[in-house]
Coordinates of C-alpha atoms and ligand atoms in Angstrom, one line a residue:
M754 CA 338.5 100.8 219.2
K755 CA 336.9 99.9 215.9
M756 CA 339.4 97.9 213.8
I757 CA 340.1 95.3 211.2
L758 CA 343.0 92.9 211.5
L759 CA 344.2 92.1 208.0
G760 CA 346.7 89.3 206.8
P761 CA 346.9 86.1 205.0
P762 CA 345.8 82.7 206.5
G763 CA 348.0 82.2 209.5
A764 CA 349.3 85.6 209.9
G765 CA 348.0 85.6 213.5
K766 CA 344.7 87.5 213.3
G767 CA 342.8 85.3 215.5
T768 CA 345.8 85.1 218.0
Q769 CA 346.2 88.8 218.2
A770 CA 342.4 89.4 218.2
A771 CA 342.1 87.3 221.4
R772 CA 344.6 89.4 223.1
L773 CA 343.1 92.7 221.9
V774 CA 339.7 91.4 223.2
E775 CA 341.1 91.3 226.7
Y776 CA 343.0 94.6 226.4
F777 CA 340.2 96.7 225.1
A778 CA 337.2 94.6 226.4
I779 CA 335.5 94.7 222.9
P780 CA 334.3 91.7 221.0
Q781 CA 336.1 89.8 218.3
I782 CA 334.1 89.3 215.2
S783 CA 335.6 86.4 213.3
T784 CA 333.7 85.4 210.1
G785 CA 335.7 82.2 210.0
D786 CA 334.6 81.2 213.5
M787 CA 330.9 82.2 212.8
L788 CA 330.9 80.2 209.6
R789 CA 332.5 77.1 211.3
A790 CA 329.9 77.3 214.0
A791 CA 327.2 77.4 211.3
V792 CA 328.7 74.4 209.6
R793 CA 328.8 72.4 212.8
A794 CA 325.2 73.4 213.6
Q795 CA 324.1 72.5 209.9
T796 CA 322.2 75.6 209.5
P797 CA 321.1 76.5 206.1
M798 CA 323.9 79.0 206.0
G799 CA 326.4 76.6 207.1
L800 CA 325.3 74.0 204.5
K801 CA 325.8 76.6 201.8
A802 CA 329.2 77.7 203.1
K803 CA 330.8 74.3 203.7
A804 CA 332.0 73.4 200.2
A805 CA 333.7 76.7 199.6
M806 CA 335.4 76.5 203.1
D807 CA 336.6 72.9 202.5
S808 CA 338.3 73.9 199.3
G809 CA 339.7 77.2 200.7
A810 CA 337.6 79.3 198.5
L811 CA 335.7 82.4 199.8
V812 CA 332.1 81.9 200.9
T813 CA 329.8 84.4 198.9
D814 CA 329.9 88.1 199.8
E815 CA 326.2 88.0 200.2
I816 CA 326.4 85.5 203.3
V817 CA 329.4 87.2 205.0
I818 CA 328.1 90.8 204.6
G819 CA 324.8 89.6 206.0
I820 CA 326.3 88.0 209.2
V821 CA 328.7 91.0 209.9
S822 CA 326.0 93.6 209.4
E823 CA 323.8 91.9 211.8
R824 CA 326.6 91.3 214.3
L825 CA 327.7 95.0 214.3
Q826 CA 324.3 96.1 215.3
Q827 CA 324.4 94.2 218.6
E828 CA 324.8 96.1 221.9
D829 CA 328.2 94.6 222.8
C830 CA 329.8 96.3 219.6
S831 CA 328.7 99.9 220.6
S832 CA 332.1 100.8 222.1
G833 CA 334.1 98.9 219.5
F834 CA 334.9 95.7 217.8
I835 CA 337.7 93.8 216.2
L836 CA 337.1 92.5 212.7
D837 CA 339.0 89.3 211.9
G838 CA 338.8 87.7 208.6
F839 CA 336.4 90.4 207.2
P840 CA 336.3 92.2 204.9
R841 CA 338.2 89.9 202.4
T842 CA 336.9 91.5 199.0
L843 CA 336.6 95.0 197.8
A844 CA 332.7 94.4 197.8
Q845 CA 332.8 93.4 201.5
A846 CA 334.8 96.6 202.2
D847 CA 332.3 98.7 200.4
A848 CA 329.4 96.9 202.3
L849 CA 331.2 97.5 205.6
N850 CA 331.5 101.2 204.8
A851 CA 327.9 101.4 204.1
T852 CA 326.9 99.5 207.4
L853 CA 329.2 101.8 209.6
L854 CA 327.8 104.9 207.8
D855 CA 324.2 103.7 208.8
L856 CA 325.4 103.0 212.4
G857 CA 327.1 106.5 212.6
K858 CA 330.5 104.7 213.4
N859 CA 334.0 105.1 211.6
L860 CA 336.9 102.7 211.5
D861 CA 339.9 103.7 213.7
A862 CA 342.5 101.4 212.1
V863 CA 343.2 98.6 209.8
V864 CA 346.3 96.6 211.0
S865 CA 348.0 94.4 208.5
L866 CA 350.0 91.4 209.7
Q867 CA 353.0 90.7 207.3
V868 CA 354.2 87.1 207.2
G869 CA 356.1 85.2 204.7
T870 CA 354.5 82.2 202.8
D871 CA 356.8 79.4 204.3
V872 CA 356.2 80.6 207.8
L873 CA 352.4 80.7 207.1
V874 CA 352.5 77.0 206.2
E875 CA 354.4 76.0 209.3
R876 CA 352.0 77.9 211.4
L877 CA 348.8 76.5 210.0
T878 CA 350.0 72.9 209.8
G879 CA 350.9 73.0 213.5
R880 CA 347.8 74.9 214.6
R881 CA 345.2 73.4 217.0
A882 CA 342.0 75.0 217.8
C883 CA 339.7 74.4 220.7
R884 CA 336.3 72.7 220.1
G885 CA 334.8 74.7 223.1
C886 CA 335.9 78.4 222.9
A887 CA 337.8 78.4 219.5
R888 CA 340.9 79.6 221.1
G889 CA 344.0 78.9 218.9
F890 CA 347.3 77.2 219.8
H891 CA 350.4 75.8 218.0
V892 CA 352.1 72.6 218.8
R893 CA 355.5 74.3 218.8
F894 CA 355.0 78.1 219.0
D895 CA 352.1 78.4 221.5
P896 CA 351.6 74.9 223.1
P897 CA 348.8 74.2 225.5
A898 CA 349.9 73.3 229.1
V899 CA 348.3 69.9 228.6
E900 CA 348.7 68.3 225.2
G901 CA 345.4 68.2 223.3
A902 CA 343.4 70.2 225.8
C903 CA 342.5 74.0 225.9
D904 CA 344.3 76.0 228.6
G905 CA 341.0 78.2 228.8
C906 CA 338.1 75.9 229.0
G907 CA 339.7 72.4 229.0
A908 CA 337.9 71.2 225.9
E909 CA 339.5 69.1 223.3
L910 CA 341.8 70.6 220.7
F911 CA 341.4 69.7 217.0
Q912 CA 343.1 70.4 213.6
R913 CA 340.9 72.5 211.2
D914 CA 339.8 70.7 208.1
D915 CA 341.2 73.3 205.9
D916 CA 344.7 73.2 207.6
Q917 CA 346.0 70.5 205.2
E918 CA 348.8 71.8 202.9
A919 CA 347.0 71.6 199.6
T920 CA 344.1 73.7 201.0
I921 CA 346.4 76.1 202.7
R922 CA 348.1 76.9 199.3
N923 CA 344.7 77.5 197.8
R924 CA 343.7 79.8 200.6
M925 CA 347.1 81.7 200.0
D926 CA 346.2 82.1 196.3
V927 CA 342.7 83.2 197.2
Y928 CA 344.2 85.8 199.7
H929 CA 346.6 87.3 197.2
K930 CA 344.0 87.5 194.4
Q931 CA 341.0 88.7 196.4
T932 CA 342.1 90.1 199.7
A933 CA 345.6 91.7 199.3
P934 CA 344.0 94.5 197.3
L935 CA 342.4 95.8 200.5
E936 CA 345.8 97.0 201.7
G937 CA 345.7 99.7 198.9
Y938 CA 342.1 100.4 199.6
Y939 CA 342.8 101.2 203.3
G940 CA 346.0 102.7 202.6
Q941 CA 344.2 105.3 200.4
A942 CA 341.7 105.9 203.3
G943 CA 344.7 106.6 205.6
L944 CA 343.8 103.8 207.8
L945 CA 346.5 101.1 207.1
K946 CA 349.0 100.2 209.7
V947 CA 351.7 97.6 208.8
V948 CA 353.0 95.3 211.4
D949 CA 355.8 92.7 211.2
G950 CA 354.0 89.5 211.9
M951 CA 357.1 87.4 211.8
A952 CA 358.0 88.2 215.5
P953 CA 357.1 86.1 218.4
I954 CA 353.4 86.4 219.5
A955 CA 354.1 88.7 222.4
D956 CA 356.2 91.0 220.3
V957 CA 353.7 91.2 217.6
Q958 CA 351.0 92.2 220.3
R959 CA 353.4 94.9 221.7
Q960 CA 353.7 96.4 218.2
V961 CA 350.1 96.2 217.6
L962 CA 349.2 97.8 221.0
D963 CA 351.8 100.6 220.5
I964 CA 350.2 101.6 217.2
L965 CA 346.6 101.4 218.6
K966 CA 347.3 103.3 221.8
A967 CA 348.9 106.1 219.6
I968 CA 345.5 106.6 217.9
Ligands
AP5_996 P1 339.3 82.1 208.5 O1 339.0 81.3 209.7 O2 339.2 83.6 208.7 O3 340.8 81.7 208.1 P2 342.0 82.5 207.6 O4 341.8 83.9 207.1 O5 342.6 81.6 206.6 O6 342.9 82.8 208.7 P3 343.5 81.8 209.8 O7 342.3 81.6 210.8 O8 343.8 80.4 209.2 O9 344.6 82.5 210.3 P4 344.9 83.6 211.5 O10 345.5 84.8 210.8 O11 343.7 83.7 212.3 O12 346.1 82.9 212.3 P5 346.1 82.3 213.8 O13 346.0 83.6 214.7 O14 345.0 81.2 214.0 O15 338.5 81.7 207.3 C1 338.3 80.4 207.0 C2 337.5 80.2 205.8 O16 336.1 80.8 206.0 C3 337.9 81.0 204.6 O17 338.8 80.1 203.8 C4 336.6 81.2 203.9 O18 336.2 80.0 203.2 C5 335.7 81.5 205.0 N1 335.5 82.9 205.1 C6 335.9 83.5 206.4 N2 335.7 84.9 206.3 C7 335.2 85.0 205.0 C8 334.9 86.3 204.4 N3 335.1 87.4 205.0 N4 334.5 86.1 203.0 C9 334.4 85.0 202.5 N5 334.7 83.7 203.0 C10 335.1 83.9 204.4 O19 347.6 81.7 213.8 C11 347.9 80.5 213.0 C12 348.9 79.6 213.9 O20 350.1 80.4 214.1 C13 348.3 79.4 215.3 O21 348.7 78.0 215.7 C14 349.2 80.4 216.2 O22 349.3 79.8 217.5 C15 350.4 80.6 215.4 N6 350.9 81.9 215.6 C16 350.2 83.2 215.6 N7 351.0 84.2 215.6 C17 352.3 83.7 215.7 C18 353.5 84.2 215.9 N8 353.7 85.6 215.9 N9 354.6 83.4 216.0 C19 354.5 82.0 216.0 N10 353.4 81.5 215.9 C20 352.2 82.3 215.7
MG997 MG1 341.7 82.9 212.3

């Protein structure tokens, strides 16, 4: 399965990607997670990306296209991958097409998770992420068994710096201006599958799996 999870901040891309990783045994490629790791490690790329991420703006196409192209060439992507948070601009989508063409691969599906703005804000303000394995939780909708600790690896949970309401609103604006046009792009390519992302996590997972199993 070679697919993209598309959707605004908080739509559930990371949540669903983690479940698809288990089901299909293919890697999740989250540009957000990769960039946050680079910021933490204070690599030259992380230092360049930090200001944009803190404000809710996009990191340059050049940086993210570079990290995804490199990642897709790794052995564990040979039987498939789940792109989460990439592409986010038309230039990134074109670059992805070029990379896949070079690798002799085609996308199977682009799954778009649809969620209303008020629900997105509630999800993001209540989100917690694991410092160890990056797994996501929600204080109400998907709480960990032990408050403040990851169910998977036991590491501490934290709130992302960009999950403050003002930054969330900026990320939404950026999504509508720069990323939403990708729905039309992939619709024209015959790859777009639209899913109601407002349902509980397990129901969204079922909808996504039903679509993917039919491909
Ligand atoms: P990124 O990390 O990709 O953030 P995002 O797109 O804003 O998306 P999120 O991770 O916030 O949301 P999600 O859809 O994964 O939701 P989740 O599953 O966690 O990017 C961060 C920044 O990095 C960007 O702003 C940009 O600066 C930079 N960047 C990254 N990629 C880039 C690119 N390609 N180009 C340029 N810059 C880039 O769910 C959210 C919460 O809701 C969780 O708490 C979860 O438990 C809960 N939840 C999920 N589903 C449900 C449900 N069905 N019902 C109830 N609760 C749910
Ligand atoms: Mg995410």
